[in-house]
Short mmCIF file of C-alpha atoms in Angstrom, two decimals:
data_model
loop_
_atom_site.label_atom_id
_atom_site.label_comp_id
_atom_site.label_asym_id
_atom_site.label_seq_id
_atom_site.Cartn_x
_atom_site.Cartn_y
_atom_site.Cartn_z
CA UNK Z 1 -11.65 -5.50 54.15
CA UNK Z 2 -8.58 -7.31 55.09
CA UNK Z 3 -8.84 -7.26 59.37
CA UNK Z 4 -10.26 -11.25 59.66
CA UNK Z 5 -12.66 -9.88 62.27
CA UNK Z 6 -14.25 -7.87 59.70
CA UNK Z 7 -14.32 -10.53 57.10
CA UNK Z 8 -15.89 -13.00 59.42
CA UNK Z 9 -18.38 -10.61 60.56
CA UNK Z 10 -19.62 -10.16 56.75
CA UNK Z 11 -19.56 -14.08 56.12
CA UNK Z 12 -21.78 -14.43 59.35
CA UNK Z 13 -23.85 -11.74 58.34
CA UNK Z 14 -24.14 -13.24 54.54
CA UNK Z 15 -25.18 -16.49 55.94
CA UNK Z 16 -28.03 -15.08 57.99
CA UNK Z 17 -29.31 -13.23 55.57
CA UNK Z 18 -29.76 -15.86 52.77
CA UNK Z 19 -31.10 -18.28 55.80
CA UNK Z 20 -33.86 -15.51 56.42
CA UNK Z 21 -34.24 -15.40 52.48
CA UNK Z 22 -34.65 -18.87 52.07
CA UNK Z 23 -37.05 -19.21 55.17
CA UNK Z 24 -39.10 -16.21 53.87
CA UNK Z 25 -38.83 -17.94 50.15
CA UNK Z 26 -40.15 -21.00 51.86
CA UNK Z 27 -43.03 -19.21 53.36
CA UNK Z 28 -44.31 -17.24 50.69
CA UNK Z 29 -44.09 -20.21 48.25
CA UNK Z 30 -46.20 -22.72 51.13
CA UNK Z 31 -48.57 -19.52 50.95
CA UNK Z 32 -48.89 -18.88 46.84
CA UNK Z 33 -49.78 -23.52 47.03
CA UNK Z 34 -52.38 -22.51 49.18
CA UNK Z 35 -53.73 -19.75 47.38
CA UNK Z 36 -53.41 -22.18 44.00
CA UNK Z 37 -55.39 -25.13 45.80
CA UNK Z 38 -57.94 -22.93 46.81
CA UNK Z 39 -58.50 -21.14 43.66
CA UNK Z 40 -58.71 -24.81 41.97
CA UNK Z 41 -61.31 -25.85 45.04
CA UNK Z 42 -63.28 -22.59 43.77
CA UNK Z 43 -62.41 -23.19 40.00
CA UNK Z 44 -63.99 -26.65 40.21
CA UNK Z 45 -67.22 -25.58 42.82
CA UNK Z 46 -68.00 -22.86 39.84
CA UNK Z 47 -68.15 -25.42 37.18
CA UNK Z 48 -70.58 -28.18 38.54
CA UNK Z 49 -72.51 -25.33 39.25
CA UNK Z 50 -73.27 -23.86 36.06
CA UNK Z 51 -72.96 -27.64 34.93
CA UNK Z 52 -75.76 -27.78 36.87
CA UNK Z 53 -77.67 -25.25 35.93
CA UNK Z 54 -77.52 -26.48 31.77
CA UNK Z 55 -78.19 -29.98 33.17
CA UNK Z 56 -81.59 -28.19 34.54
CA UNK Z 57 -82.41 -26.31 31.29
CA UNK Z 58 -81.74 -29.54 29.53
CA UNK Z 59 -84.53 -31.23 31.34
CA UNK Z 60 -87.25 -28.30 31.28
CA UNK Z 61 -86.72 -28.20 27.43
CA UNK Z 62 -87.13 -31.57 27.10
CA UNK Z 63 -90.47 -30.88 28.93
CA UNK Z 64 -91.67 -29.56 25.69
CA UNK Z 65 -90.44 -32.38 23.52
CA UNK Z 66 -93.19 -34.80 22.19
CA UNK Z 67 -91.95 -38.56 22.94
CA UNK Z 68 -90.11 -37.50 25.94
CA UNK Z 69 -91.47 -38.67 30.05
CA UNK Z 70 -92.16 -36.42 31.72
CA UNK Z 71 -91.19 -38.34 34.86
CA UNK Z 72 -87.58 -39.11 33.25
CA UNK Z 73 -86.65 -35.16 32.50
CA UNK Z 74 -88.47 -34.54 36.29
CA UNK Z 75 -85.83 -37.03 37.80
CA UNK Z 76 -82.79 -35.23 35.88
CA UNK Z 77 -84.04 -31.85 36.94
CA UNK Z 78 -84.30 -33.24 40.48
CA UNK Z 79 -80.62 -34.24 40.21
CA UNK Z 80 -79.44 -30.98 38.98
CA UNK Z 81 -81.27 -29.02 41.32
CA UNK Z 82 -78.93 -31.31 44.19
CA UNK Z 83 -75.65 -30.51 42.36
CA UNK Z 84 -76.47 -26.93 41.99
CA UNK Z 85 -77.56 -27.06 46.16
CA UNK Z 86 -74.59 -28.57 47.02
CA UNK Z 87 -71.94 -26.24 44.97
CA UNK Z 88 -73.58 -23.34 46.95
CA UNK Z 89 -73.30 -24.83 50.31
CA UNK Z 90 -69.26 -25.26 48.76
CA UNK Z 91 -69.32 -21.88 47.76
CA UNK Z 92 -71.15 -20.64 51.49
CA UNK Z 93 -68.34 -22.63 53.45
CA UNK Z 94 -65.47 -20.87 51.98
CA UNK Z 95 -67.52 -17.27 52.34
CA UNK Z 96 -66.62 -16.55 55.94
CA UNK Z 97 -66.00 -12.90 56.75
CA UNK Z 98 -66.39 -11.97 52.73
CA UNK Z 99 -69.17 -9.76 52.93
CA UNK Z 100 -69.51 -9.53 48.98
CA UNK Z 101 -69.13 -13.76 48.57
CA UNK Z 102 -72.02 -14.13 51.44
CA UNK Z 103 -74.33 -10.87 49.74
CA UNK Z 104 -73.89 -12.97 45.72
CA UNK Z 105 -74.90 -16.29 47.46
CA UNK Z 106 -77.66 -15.17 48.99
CA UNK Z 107 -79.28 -13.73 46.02
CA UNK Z 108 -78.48 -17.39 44.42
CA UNK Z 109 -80.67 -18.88 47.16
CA UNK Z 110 -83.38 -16.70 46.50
CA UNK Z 111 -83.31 -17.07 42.89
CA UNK Z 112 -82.85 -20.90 43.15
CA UNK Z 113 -86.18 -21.15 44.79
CA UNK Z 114 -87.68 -18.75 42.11
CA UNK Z 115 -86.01 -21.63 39.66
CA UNK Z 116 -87.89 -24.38 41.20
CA UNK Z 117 -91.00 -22.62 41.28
CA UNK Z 118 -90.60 -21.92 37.86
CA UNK Z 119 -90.26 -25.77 37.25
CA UNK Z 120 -93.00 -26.51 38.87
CA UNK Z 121 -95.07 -24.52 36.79
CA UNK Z 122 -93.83 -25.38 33.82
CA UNK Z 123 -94.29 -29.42 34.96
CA UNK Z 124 -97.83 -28.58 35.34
CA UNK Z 125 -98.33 -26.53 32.04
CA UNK Z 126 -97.32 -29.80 30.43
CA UNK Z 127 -99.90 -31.77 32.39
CA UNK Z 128 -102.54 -30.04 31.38
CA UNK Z 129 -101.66 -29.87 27.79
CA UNK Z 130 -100.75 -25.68 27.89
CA UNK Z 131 -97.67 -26.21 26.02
CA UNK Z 132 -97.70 -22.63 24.79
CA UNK Z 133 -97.37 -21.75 28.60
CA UNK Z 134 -94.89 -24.21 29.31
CA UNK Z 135 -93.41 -22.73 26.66
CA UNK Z 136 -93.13 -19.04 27.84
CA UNK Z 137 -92.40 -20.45 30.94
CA UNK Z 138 -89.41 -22.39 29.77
CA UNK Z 139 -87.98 -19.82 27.20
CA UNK Z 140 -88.86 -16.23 30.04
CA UNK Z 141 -88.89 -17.05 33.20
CA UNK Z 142 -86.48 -20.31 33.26
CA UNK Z 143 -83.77 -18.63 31.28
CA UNK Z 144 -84.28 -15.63 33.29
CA UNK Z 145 -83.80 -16.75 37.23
CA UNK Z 146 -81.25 -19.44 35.89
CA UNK Z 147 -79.09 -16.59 34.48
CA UNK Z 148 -79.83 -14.93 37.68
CA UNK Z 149 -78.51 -18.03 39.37
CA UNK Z 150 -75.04 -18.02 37.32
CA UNK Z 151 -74.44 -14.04 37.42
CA UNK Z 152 -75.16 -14.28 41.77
CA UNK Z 153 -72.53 -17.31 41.03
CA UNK Z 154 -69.77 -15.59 39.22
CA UNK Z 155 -70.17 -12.45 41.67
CA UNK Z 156 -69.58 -14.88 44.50
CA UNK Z 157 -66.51 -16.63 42.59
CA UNK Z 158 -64.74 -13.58 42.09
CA UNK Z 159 -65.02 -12.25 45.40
CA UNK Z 160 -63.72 -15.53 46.84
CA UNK Z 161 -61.23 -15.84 44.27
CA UNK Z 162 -59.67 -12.32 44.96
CA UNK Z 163 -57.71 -12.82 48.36
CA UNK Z 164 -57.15 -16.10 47.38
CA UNK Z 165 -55.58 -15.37 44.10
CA UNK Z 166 -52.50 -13.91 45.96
CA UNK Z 167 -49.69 -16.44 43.71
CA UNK Z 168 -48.59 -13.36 41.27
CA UNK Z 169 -48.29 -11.56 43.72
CA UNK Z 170 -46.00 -13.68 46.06
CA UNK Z 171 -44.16 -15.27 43.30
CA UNK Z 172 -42.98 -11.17 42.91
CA UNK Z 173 -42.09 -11.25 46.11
CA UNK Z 174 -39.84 -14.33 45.67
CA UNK Z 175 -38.33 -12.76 42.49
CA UNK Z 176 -37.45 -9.28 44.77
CA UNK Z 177 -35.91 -11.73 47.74
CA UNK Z 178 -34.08 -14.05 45.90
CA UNK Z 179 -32.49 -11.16 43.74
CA UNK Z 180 -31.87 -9.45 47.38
CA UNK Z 181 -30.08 -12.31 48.54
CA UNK Z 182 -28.11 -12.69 45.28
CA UNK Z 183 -27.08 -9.40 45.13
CA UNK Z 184 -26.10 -9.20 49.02
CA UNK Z 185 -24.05 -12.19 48.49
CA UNK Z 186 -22.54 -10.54 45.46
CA UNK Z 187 -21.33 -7.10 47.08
CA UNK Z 188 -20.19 -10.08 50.27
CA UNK Z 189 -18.01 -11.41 47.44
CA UNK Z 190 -16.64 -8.31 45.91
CA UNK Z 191 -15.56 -7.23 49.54
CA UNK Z 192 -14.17 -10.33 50.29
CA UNK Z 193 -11.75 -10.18 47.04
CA UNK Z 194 -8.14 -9.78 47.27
CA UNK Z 195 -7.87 -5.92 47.24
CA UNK Z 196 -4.23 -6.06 45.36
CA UNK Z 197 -2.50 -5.15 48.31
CA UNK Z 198 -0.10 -8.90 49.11
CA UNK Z 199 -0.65 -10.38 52.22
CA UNK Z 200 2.45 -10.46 54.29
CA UNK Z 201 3.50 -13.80 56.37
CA UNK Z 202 2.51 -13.32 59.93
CA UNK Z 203 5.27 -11.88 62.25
CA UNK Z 204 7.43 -14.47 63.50
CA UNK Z 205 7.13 -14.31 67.74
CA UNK Z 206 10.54 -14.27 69.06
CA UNK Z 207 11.40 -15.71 72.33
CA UNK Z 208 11.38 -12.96 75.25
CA UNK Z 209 15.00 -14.42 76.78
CA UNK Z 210 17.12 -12.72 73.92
CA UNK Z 211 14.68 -9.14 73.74
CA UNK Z 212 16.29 -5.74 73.11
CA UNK Z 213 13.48 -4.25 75.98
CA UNK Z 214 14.17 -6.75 78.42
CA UNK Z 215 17.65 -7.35 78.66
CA UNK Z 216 20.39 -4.85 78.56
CA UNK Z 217 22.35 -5.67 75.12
CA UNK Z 218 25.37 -2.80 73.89
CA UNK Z 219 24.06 -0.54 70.85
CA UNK Z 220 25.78 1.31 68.54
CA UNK Z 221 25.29 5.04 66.95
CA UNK Z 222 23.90 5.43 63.55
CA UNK Z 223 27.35 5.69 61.70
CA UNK Z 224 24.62 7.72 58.91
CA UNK Z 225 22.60 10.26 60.61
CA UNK Z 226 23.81 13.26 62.36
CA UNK Z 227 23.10 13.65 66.22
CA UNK Z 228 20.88 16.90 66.63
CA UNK Z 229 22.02 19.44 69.62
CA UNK Z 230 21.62 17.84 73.19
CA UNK Z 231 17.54 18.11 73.98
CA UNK Z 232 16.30 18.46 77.45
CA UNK Z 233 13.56 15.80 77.65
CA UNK Z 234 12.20 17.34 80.83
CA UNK Z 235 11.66 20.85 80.03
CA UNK Z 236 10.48 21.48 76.15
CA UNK Z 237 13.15 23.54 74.14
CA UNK Z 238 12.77 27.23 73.47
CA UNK Z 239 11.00 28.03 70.12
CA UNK Z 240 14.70 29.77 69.42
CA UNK Z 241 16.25 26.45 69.77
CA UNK Z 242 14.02 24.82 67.37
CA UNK Z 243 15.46 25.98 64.06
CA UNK Z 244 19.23 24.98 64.89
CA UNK Z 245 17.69 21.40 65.54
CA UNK Z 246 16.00 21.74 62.05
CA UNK Z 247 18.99 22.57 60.17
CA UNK Z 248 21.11 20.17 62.41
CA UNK Z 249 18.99 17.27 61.17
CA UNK Z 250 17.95 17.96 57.52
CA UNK Z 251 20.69 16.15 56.17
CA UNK Z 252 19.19 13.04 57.59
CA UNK Z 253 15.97 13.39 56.67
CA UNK Z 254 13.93 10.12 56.35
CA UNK Z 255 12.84 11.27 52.63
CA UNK Z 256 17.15 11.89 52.22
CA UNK Z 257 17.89 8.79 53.23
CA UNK Z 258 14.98 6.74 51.50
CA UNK Z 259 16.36 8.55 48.86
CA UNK Z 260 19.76 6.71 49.01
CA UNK Z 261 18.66 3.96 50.26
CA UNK Z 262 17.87 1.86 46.84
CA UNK Z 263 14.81 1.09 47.86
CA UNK Z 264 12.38 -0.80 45.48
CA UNK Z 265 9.31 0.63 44.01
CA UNK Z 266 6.73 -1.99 45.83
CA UNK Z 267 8.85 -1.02 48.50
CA UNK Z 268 8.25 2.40 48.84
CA UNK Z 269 4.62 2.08 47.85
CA UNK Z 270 4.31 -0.21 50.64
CA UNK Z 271 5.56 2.16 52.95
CA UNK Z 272 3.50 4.86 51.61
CA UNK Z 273 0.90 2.63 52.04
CA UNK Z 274 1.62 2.09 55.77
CA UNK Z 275 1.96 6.01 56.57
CA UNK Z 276 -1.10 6.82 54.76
CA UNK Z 277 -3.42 4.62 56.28
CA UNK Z 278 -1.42 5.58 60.01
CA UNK Z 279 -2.44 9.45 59.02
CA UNK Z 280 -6.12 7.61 58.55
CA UNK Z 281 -6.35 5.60 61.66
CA UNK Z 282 -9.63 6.17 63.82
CA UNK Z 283 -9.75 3.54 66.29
CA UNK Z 284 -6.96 1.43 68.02
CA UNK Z 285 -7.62 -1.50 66.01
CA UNK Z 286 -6.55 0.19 62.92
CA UNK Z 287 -3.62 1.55 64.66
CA UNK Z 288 -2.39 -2.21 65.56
CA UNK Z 289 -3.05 -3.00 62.01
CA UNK Z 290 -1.09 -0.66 60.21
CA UNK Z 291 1.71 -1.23 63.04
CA UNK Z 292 1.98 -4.71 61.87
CA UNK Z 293 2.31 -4.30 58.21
CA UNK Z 294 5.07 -1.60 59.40
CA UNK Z 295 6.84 -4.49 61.47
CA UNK Z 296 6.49 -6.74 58.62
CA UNK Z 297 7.93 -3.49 55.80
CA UNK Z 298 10.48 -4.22 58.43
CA UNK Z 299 11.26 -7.36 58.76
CA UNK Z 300 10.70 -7.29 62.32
CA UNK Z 301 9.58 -9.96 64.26
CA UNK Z 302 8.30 -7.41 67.23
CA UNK Z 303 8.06 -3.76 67.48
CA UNK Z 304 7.38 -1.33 70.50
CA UNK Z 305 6.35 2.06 70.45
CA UNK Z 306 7.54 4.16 73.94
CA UNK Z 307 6.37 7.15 74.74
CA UNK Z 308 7.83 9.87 77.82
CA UNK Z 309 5.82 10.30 80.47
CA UNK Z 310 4.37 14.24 81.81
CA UNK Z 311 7.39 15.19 83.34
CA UNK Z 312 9.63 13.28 80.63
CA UNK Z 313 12.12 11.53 82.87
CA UNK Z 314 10.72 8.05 81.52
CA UNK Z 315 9.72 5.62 78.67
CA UNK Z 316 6.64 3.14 78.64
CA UNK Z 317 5.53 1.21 75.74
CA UNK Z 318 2.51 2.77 74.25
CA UNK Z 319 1.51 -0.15 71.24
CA UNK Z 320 3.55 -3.65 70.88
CA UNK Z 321 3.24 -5.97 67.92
CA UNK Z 322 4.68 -9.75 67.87
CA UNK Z 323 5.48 -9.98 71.38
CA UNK Z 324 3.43 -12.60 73.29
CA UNK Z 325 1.58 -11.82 77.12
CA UNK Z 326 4.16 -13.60 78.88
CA UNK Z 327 7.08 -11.22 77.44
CA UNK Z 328 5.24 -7.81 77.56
CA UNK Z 329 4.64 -8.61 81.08
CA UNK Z 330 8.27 -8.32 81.91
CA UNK Z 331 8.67 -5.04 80.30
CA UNK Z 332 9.36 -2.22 82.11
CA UNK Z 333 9.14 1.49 82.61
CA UNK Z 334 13.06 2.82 81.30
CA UNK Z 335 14.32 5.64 83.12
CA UNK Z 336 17.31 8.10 81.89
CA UNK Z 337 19.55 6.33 83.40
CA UNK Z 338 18.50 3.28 81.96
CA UNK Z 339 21.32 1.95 79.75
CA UNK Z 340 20.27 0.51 76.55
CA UNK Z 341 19.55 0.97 72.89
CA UNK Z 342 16.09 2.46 73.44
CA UNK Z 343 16.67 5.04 76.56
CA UNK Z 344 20.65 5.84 74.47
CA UNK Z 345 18.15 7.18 71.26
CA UNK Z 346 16.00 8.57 73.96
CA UNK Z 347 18.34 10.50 75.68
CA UNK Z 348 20.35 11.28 72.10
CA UNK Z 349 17.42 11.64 69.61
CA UNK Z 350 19.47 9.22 67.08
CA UNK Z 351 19.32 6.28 65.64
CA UNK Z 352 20.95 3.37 67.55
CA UNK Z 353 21.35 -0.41 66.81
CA UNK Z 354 21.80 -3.59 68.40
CA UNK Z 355 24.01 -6.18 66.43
CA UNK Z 356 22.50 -9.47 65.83
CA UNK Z 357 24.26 -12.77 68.31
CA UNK Z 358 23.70 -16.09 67.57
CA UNK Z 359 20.95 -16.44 70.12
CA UNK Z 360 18.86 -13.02 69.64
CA UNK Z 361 18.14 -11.01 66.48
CA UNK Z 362 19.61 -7.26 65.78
CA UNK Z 363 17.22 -4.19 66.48
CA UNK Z 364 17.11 -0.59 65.71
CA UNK Z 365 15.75 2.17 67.86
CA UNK Z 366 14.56 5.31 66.24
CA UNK Z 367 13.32 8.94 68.22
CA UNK Z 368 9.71 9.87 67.64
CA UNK Z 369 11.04 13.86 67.15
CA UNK Z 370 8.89 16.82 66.92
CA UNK Z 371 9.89 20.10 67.05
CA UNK Z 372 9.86 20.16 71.11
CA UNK Z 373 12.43 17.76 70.81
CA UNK Z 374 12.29 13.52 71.65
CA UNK Z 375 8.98 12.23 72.75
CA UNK Z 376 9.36 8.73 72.31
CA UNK Z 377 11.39 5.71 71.00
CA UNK Z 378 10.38 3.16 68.03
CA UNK Z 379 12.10 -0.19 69.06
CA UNK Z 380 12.26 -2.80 66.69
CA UNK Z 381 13.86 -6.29 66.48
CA UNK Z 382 14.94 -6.93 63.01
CA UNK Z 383 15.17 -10.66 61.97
CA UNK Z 384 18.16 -11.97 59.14
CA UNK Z 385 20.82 -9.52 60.28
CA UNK Z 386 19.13 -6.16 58.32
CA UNK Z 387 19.00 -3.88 61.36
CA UNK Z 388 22.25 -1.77 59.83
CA UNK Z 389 20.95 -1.85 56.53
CA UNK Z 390 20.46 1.76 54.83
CA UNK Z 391 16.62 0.18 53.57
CA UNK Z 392 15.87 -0.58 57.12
CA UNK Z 393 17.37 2.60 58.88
CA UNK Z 394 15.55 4.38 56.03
CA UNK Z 395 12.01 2.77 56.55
CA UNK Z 396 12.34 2.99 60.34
CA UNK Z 397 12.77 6.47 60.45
CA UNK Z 398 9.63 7.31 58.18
CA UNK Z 399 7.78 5.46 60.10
CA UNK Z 400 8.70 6.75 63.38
CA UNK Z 401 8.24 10.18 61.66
CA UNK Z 402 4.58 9.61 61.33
CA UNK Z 403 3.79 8.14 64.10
CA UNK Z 404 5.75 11.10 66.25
CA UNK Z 405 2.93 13.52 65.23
CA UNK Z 406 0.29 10.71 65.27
CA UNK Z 407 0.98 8.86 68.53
CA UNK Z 408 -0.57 11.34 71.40
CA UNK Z 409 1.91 11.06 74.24
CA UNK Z 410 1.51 13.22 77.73
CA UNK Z 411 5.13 15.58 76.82
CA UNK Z 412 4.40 16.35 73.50
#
C-alpha cells in the first residue's frame, strides 16, 4: 500500500464508512428514545389503570363498612370508574393496526360495564339493608370482572409494549456498527503503516536542454563488459548463433558483476526488491512504480526504456520516469544511424556511458538482450558523477535483464 492513489482511495473510503456508521448510529439511537418514551407512555397508562381499579374496590368495600356514606364511597367509585375510562381510551389510541392490543381492550370495555353493573347492585343491596348480598356481591362478582378488567389490561400492555420495546435490540445493533467501524478503521490503519520498505526522495526532474535522448553527447564503451558477436537487429539470429553469444557474454553477467561490484546488503535487497515486484507487475501502473524505485536504486534523475520496432531498424521509448511533458515531447524515434549513446548500445549490445559536464549529468545505456539478440535500450541519466561506477553498471544491467524478458516489444 505505498502508490498515494491507493492510500487516498482507502482514507476516502474510511471516512465514508464511519460517516454512514455514525448516521446509522444516529438513527437507530433517535429510534431505541422513541421506543423508551413510548414504553414509559404505556408503563404509566398501565398503572393509573389498575390504580384505578383498587381505588374502585376500595370504595365498594367501604360499602359494607358501618359508619361509612354511602354517598362519599359512591363519589370515589365514580372517580375511579373516570380514571380507569380514560387509561383505556390511552391504551385504544396507541392500538392502531395491533390486532391483539384492540381484541384485550375490547374485552376491558365489556367487562368494565359488567363492573359498573356490579356496583350498582351492590349500592342497592346496601340500601335495602341486604348486606349479606352486598356482600357476595362485593367479595364474587366485584373481584371477579375487576380481575377481568386488569388481565384484558396486561394482555393489551404487552402487545403494545412488544414492537415498541425494540431498545435491546437496537442498542445491539449499535454495539455490531460501532465495532464495524472500529475495526474497518483498524485494518485502514494497519494498511496505511510503513511496510519497512524506506521511502526514497522523489526523482529529481532534470532540465531537457542537457538530455542524453535529445541531444547528441559522445559515449564511451564499457571498459568492463565484453562486446558479444555483431547481432543483426533486423533479421533474428540463427538458433546456432545463440550459444557463441552465451558464452561470449557470461563473463559479464549482471549476477558476475554485482558480484564484484561491493555492493551493500540493503543494496542488493533493494534491487531484489525492484526485480521481484517487475516479474509481479499486472497493470502499467505497477510497471511505472517499480521503474521509479529502479531510477531511484540508481540514482537517476530520469530513465527511458526503448524498444525496436517490427522490422528492427529503430528505437522508441516504451516507459519514461522523471522526465516532464515538455521534454518527452521532443524525443524522438532513433534510427541505426543515429549516433549516440543509446542507438551505439543498440547497434553493439554493450554497455555505453556518457561522462558527466558541468551543465548535464552522466548516463549509462544498457541492451535489453535475449537470446534473439538486442531488443531494446535502458537509458538512464545518473546524477553525482556515478554513471562509471562498477555499483551502477552492475545495477543497470540487472535491471535491464528483467525487464528484457518482461517488457513485450514487436522484434522480440
Amino acid at each position: 500500500m505505498t502508490r498515494p492513489a491507493v492510500r487516498i482511495a482507502l482514507v476516502l473510503l474510511l471516512v465514508v464508512g464511519v460517516a454512514a456508521a455514525a448516521w446509522q448510529l444516529q438513527a437507530l439511537e433517535n429510534r431505541r428514545l422513541d421506543g423508551v418514551r413510548q414504553q414509559d407512555t404505556l408503563d404509566a397508562v398501565r398503572d393509573q389503570i389498575g390504580h384505578a381499579i383498587d381505588d374502585s374496590r376500595t370504595a365498594q368495600q367501604a360499602y359494607l363498612a358501618q359508619g361509612q356514606g354511602l354517598d362519599f364511597w359512591e363519589a370515589k367509585f365514580a372517580e375511579a370508574m373516570a380514571s380507569l375510562t380514560q387509561g383505556l381510551a390511552a391504551l385504544r389510541a396507541q392500538a392502531n393496526e395491533q390486532p391483539a392490543a384492540i381484541e384485550a381492550l375490547d374485552a376491558a370495555d365489556r367487562a368494565l360495564k359488567v363492573y359498573e353493573g356490579v356496583d350498582r347492585r351492590i349500592r342497592s343491596f346496601v340500601v335495602n339493608g341486604t348486606d349479606l348480598m352486598a356482600a357476595d356481591a362485593v367479595y364474587e362478582d366485584g373481584l371477579k370482572t375487576a380481575g377481568v378488567i386488569r388481565t384484558s389490561v396486561e394482555q393489551a400492555h404487552a402487545a403494545l409494549v412488544g414492537p415498541a420495546r425494540t431498545g435491546y435490540d437496537e442498542r445491539r445493533l449499535q454495539y455490531i456498527i460501532a465495532g464495524a467501524a472500529a475495526g474497518a478503521g483498524i485494518l485502514v490503519s494497519l494498511l496505511l503503516l510503513p511496510t519497512g520498505r524506506k521511502d526514497d526522495p522523489e526523482v529529481e526532474l532534470h532540465a531537457p536542454e542537457g538530455s542524453l535522448h535529445l541531444n547528441e553527447r559522445p559515449g564511451r564503451l564499457d571498459p568492463v563488459a565484453v562486446a558479444a558477436p555483431a547481432v543483426d537487429l533486423v533479421t533474428p539470429a540463427p538458433i546456432a548463433a545463440v550459444p557463441a553469444v552465451v558464452e561470449a557474454s557470461r563473463r559479464a553477467t549482471p549476477v558476475a558483476v554485482a558480484a564484484s561490484a561491493g555492493l551493500s546488503d540493503e543494496t542488493l535487497d533493494a534491487a531484489a526488491r525492484v526485480c521481484t515486484d517487475l516479474a509481479r507487475v499486472k497493470d502499467a501502473d505497477e510497471l511505472r512504480d517499480a521503474l521509479g524505485r529502479a531510477a531511484r536504486l540508481l540514482d537517476a534523475s530520469g530513465v527511458i526504456v526503448w524498444v525496436t520496432d517490427a522490422a528492427g531498424k529503430s528505437l522508441k521509448p516504451l516507459l519514461t520516469y522523471g522526465y516532464p511533458e515538455e521534454a518527452l515531447r521532443r524525443i524522438p524515434t532513433l534510427t541505426r544511424e543515429t549516433d549516440n549513446p543509446t542507438t551505439a548500445a543498440w547497434r553493439g549490445a554493450v554497455t555505453e556511458f556518457v561522462d558527466a559536464t558541468d551543465t548535464a549529468p552522466g548516463a549509462i545505456a544498457v541492451p535489453l538482450l535475449v537470446p534473439q539478440g538486442c531488443v531494446g535500450v535502458l537509458a538512464a541519466e545518473i546524477r553525482h558523477g556515478r554513471e562509471a561506477a562498477v555499483a551502477t553498471r552492475a545495477l543497470a544491467q540487472i535491471v535491464a535483464a528483467q525487464l528484457a524478458v518482461l517488457i513485450p516489444t514487436e522484434s522480440a
